[in-house]
Coordinates of C-alpha atoms in Angstrom, one line a residue:
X204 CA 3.0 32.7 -134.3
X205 CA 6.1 34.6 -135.2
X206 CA 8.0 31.8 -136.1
X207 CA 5.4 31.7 -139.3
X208 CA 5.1 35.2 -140.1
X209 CA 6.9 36.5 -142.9
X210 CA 10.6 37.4 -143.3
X211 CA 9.9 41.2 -143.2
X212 CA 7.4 40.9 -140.4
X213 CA 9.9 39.1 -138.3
X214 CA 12.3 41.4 -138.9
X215 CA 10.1 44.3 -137.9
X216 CA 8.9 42.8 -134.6
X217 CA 13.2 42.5 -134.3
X218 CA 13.8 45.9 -135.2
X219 CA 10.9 46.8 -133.0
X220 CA 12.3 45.1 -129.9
X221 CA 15.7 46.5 -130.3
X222 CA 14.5 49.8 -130.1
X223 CA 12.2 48.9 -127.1
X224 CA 14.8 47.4 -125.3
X225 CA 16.7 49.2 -122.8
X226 CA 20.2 49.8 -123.1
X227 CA 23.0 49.2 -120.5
X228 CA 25.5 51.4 -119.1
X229 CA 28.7 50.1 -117.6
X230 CA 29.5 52.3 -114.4
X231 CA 32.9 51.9 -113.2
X232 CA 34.0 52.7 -110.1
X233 CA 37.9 53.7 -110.4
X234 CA 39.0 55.1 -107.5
X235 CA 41.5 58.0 -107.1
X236 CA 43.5 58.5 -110.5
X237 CA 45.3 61.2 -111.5
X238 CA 44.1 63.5 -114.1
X239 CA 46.5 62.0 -116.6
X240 CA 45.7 58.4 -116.2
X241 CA 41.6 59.9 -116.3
X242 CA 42.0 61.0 -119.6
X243 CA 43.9 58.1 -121.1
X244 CA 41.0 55.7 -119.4
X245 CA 38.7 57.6 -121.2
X246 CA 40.3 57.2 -124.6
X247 CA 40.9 53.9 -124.4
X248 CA 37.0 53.9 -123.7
X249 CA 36.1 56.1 -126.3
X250 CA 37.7 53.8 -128.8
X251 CA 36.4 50.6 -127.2
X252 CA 32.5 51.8 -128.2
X253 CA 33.8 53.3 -131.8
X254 CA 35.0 49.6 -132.4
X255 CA 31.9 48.2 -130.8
X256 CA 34.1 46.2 -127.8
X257 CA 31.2 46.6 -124.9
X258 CA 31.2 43.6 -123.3
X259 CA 32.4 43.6 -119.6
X260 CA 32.5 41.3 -117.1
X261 CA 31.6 41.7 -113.4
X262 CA 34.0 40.3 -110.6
X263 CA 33.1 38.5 -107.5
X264 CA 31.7 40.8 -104.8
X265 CA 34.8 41.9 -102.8
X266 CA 35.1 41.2 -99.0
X267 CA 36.9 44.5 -97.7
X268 CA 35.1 48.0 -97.4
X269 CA 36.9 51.1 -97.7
X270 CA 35.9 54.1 -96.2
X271 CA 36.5 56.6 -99.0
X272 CA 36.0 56.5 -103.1
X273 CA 39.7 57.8 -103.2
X274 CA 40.8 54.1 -102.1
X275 CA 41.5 51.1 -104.3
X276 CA 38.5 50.3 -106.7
X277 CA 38.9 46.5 -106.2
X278 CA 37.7 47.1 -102.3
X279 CA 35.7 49.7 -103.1
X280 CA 32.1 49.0 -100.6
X281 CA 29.6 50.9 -102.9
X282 CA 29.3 47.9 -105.1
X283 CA 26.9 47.0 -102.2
X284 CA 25.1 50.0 -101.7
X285 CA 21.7 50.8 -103.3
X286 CA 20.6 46.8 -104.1
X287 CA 23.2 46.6 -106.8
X288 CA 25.1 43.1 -106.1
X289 CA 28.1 42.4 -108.3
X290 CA 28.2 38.9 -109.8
X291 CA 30.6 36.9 -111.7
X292 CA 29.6 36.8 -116.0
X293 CA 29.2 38.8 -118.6
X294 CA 27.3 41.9 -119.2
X295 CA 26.8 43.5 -122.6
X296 CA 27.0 47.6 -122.0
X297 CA 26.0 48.3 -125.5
X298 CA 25.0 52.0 -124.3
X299 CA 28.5 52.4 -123.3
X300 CA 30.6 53.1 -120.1
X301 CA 30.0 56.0 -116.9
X302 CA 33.4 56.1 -115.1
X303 CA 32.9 57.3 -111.9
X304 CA 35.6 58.6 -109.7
X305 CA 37.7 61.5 -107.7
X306 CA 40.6 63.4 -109.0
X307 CA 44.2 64.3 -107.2
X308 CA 43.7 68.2 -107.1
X309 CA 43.9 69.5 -110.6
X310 CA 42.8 72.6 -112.9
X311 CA 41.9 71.8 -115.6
X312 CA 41.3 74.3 -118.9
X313 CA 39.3 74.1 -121.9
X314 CA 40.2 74.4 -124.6
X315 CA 38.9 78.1 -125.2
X316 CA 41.9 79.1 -122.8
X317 CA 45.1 80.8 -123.8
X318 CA 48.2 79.6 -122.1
X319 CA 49.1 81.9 -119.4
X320 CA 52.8 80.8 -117.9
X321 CA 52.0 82.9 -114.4
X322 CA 49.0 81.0 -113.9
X323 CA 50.6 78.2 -114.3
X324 CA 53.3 78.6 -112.3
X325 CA 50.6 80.0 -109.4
X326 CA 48.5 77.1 -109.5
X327 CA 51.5 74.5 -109.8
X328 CA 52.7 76.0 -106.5
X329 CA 49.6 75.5 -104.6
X330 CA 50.1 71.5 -104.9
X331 CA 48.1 71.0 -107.9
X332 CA 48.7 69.6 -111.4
X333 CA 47.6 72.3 -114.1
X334 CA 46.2 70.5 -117.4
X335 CA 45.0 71.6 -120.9
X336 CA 41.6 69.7 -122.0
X337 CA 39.5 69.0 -125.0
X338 CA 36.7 69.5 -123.3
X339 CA 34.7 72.6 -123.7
X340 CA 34.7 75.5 -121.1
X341 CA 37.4 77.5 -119.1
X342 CA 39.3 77.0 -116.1
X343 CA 38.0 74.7 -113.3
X344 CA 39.1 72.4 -110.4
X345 CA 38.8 68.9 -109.6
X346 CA 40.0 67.0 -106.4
X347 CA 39.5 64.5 -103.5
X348 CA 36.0 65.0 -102.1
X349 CA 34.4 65.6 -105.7
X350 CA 32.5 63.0 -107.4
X351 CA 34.0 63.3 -111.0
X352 CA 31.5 61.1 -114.1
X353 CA 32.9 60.7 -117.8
X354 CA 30.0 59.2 -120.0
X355 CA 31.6 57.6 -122.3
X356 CA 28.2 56.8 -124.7
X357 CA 27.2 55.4 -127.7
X358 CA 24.2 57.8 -127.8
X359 CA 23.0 55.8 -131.4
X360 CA 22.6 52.8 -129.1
X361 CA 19.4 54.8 -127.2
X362 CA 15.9 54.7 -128.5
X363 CA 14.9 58.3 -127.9
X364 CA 17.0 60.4 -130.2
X365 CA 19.5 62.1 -128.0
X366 CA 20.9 65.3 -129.0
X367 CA 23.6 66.7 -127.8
X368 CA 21.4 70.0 -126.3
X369 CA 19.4 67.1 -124.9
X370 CA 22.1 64.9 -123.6
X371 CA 23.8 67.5 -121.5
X372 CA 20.2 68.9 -120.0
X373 CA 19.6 65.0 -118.9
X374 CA 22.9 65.3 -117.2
X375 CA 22.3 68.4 -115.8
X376 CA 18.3 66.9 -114.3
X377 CA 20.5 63.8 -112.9
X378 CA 22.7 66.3 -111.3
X379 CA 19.4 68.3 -109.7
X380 CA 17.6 65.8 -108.4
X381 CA 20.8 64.1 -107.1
X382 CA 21.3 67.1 -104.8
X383 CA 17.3 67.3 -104.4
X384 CA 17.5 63.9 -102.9
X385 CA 19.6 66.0 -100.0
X386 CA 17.4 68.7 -99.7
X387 CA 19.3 71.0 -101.7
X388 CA 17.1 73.3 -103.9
X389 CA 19.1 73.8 -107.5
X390 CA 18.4 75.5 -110.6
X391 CA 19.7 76.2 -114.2
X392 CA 20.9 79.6 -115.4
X393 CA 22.3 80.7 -118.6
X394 CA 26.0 79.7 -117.8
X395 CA 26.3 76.5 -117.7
X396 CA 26.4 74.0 -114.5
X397 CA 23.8 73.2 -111.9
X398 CA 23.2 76.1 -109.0
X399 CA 22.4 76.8 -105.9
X400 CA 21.8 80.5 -106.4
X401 CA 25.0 82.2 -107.6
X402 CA 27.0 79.2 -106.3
X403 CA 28.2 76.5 -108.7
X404 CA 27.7 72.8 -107.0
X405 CA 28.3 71.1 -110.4
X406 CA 30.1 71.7 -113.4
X407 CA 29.9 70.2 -116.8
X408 CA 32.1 70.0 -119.9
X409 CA 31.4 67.5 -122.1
X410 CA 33.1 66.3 -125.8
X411 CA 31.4 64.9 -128.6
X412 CA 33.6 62.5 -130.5
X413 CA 32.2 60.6 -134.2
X414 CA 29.7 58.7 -134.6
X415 CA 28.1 60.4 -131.3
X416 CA 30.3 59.1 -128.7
X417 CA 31.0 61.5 -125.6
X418 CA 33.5 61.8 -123.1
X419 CA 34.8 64.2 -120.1
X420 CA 30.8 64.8 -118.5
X421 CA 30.6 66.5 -115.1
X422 CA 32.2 67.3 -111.4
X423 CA 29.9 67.3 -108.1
X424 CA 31.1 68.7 -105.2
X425 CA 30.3 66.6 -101.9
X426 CA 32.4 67.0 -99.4
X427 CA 35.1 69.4 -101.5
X428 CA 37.4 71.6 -100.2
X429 CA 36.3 74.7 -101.7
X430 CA 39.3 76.9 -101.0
X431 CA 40.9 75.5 -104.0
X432 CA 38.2 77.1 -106.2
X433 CA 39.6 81.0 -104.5
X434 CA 42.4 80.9 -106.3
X435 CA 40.9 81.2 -110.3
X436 CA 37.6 82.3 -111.5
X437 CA 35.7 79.1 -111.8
X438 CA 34.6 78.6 -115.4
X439 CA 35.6 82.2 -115.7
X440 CA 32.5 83.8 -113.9
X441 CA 33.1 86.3 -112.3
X442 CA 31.1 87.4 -109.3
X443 CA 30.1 83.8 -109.6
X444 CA 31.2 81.3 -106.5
X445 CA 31.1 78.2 -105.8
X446 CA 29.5 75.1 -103.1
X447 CA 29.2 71.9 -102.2
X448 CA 26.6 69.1 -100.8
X449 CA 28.3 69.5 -97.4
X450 CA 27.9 73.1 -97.1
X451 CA 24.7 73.5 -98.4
X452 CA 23.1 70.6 -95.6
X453 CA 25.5 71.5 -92.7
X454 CA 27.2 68.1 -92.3
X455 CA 30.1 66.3 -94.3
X456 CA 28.5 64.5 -97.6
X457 CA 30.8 62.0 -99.2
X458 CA 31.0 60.7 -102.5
X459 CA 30.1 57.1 -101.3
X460 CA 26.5 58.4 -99.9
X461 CA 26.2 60.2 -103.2
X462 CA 26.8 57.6 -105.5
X463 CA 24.3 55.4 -105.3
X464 CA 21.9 58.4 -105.5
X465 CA 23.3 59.6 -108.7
X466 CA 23.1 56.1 -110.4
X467 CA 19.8 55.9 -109.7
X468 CA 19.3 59.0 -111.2
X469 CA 21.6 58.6 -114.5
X470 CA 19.4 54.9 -115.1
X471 CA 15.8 56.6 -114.5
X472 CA 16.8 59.7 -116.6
X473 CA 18.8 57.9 -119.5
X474 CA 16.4 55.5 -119.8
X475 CA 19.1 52.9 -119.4
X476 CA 20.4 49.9 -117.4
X477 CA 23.2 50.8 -115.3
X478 CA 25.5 47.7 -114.0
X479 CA 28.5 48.7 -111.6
X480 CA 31.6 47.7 -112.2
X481 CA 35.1 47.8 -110.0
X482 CA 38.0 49.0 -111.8
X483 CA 38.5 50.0 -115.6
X484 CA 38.7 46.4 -117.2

């Protein structure tokens, strides 16, 4: 028996089984936030997994149902959806945190962009905030109707060595066969993002922190209103455009229909355990 082995066996057979075991990924539904209270969420996440603090605990399954992400995460109804039942205890996401949510409308730049006070004041006028990131890439929008995921991983904590070309192709597959799920035919080019021909349905800009920890991660459109995307050149491509579930199948695909879809997804493509959680803490 184990129990009698030696001391180095045992602690192989432990090492063993920690690198078997799966890990788990908190993913938190947060509502609508603003792009401001986003980021600071995230870094209050991305410093939470630096100083290994990964336990969370699950709340009582709520009563009410909303009828949109955008409302408050504590009645949010997707915590039903897909045979995922919240329960009261803790869980230990020692693979770190998915935060899952839409944005108020918002373009957001990379930080390859110069500042350009015009387009500022353009954009500003429309009704949108206009944001400097950290994130890689150029201009692009967010807003209600777009299902918005920042990974905030402990890639280390994953068996399979995950590189950071191999991390964001394993977001970009859960993205692809999220929209496959819907019929939608996708594919990869050499600009980043998943497509549907010369149209952008999801974008991706990701950061890579120490000790391999990411944040910001990737924007689907479901039931977006693309007319926001007509006033920049998304991701600065031009001749590029953009789309969404809901144009691509003909009838209105919301972020609640898609989620469940994607999590799936994210669990059988990371590898990983995904437990959903309402709200940030």
């Amino acid at each position: 028996m184990l129990a009698n082995a030696p001391a180095a066996t045992r602690a192989l057979a432990a090492a063993s089984s920690h690198l078997a075991a799966r890990p788990t990924v908190a993913a938190r539904i947060l509502g609508r936030v603003g792009y401001a209270e986003g980021i600071d969420t995230q870094l209050r996440f991305v410093g939470d997994v630096l100083a290994g603090r990964n336990t969370v605990v699950l709340p009582p399954q709520p009563a009410a149902a909303p009828s949109s992400l955008g409302e408050p995460a504590s009645s949010s109804k997707l915590a039903n959806q897909n045979n995922t039942k919240l329960t009261s205890g803790a869980v230990t996401a020692n693979g770190g945190d998915l935060l899952l949510l839409e944005h108020n409308p918002v373009y957001t730049l990379g930080r390859r962009m110069q500042h350009d006070a015009d387009q500022a004041a353009r954009l500003a006028a429309l009704g949108a905030e206009y944001v400097y990131t950290s994130r890689g890439g150029q201009i692009t929008f967010h807003g209600p109707g777009q299902l918005v995921g920042y990974p905030i991983l402990n890639l280390a904590a994953f068996s399979h060595r995950v590189s950071v070309k191999d991390y964001v192709r394993r977001l970009e597959v859960v993205l692809m066969r999220t929209c496959a799920d819907f019929g939608v035919k996708t594919e990869l080019t050499a600009d980043t993002g998943v497509w549907v021909g010369k149209n952008k349905i999801a974008a991706l800009g990701i950061q890579l922190h120490e000790r391999r920890v990411t944040s910001h991660g990737f924007a689907l459109n479901c039931q977006t209103d693309l007319r926001w995307f007509s006033h920049i050149v998304p991701c600065g491509l031009v001749g590029k455009s953009v789309t969404s579930l809901s144009r691509e199948v003909q009838r209105e695909v919301s972020t609640e229909e898609t989620l469940p879809i994607l999590l799936k997804h994210f669990g059988d493509v990371f590898e990983c355990d995904v437990q959903r959680v309402l709200g940030a803490y």
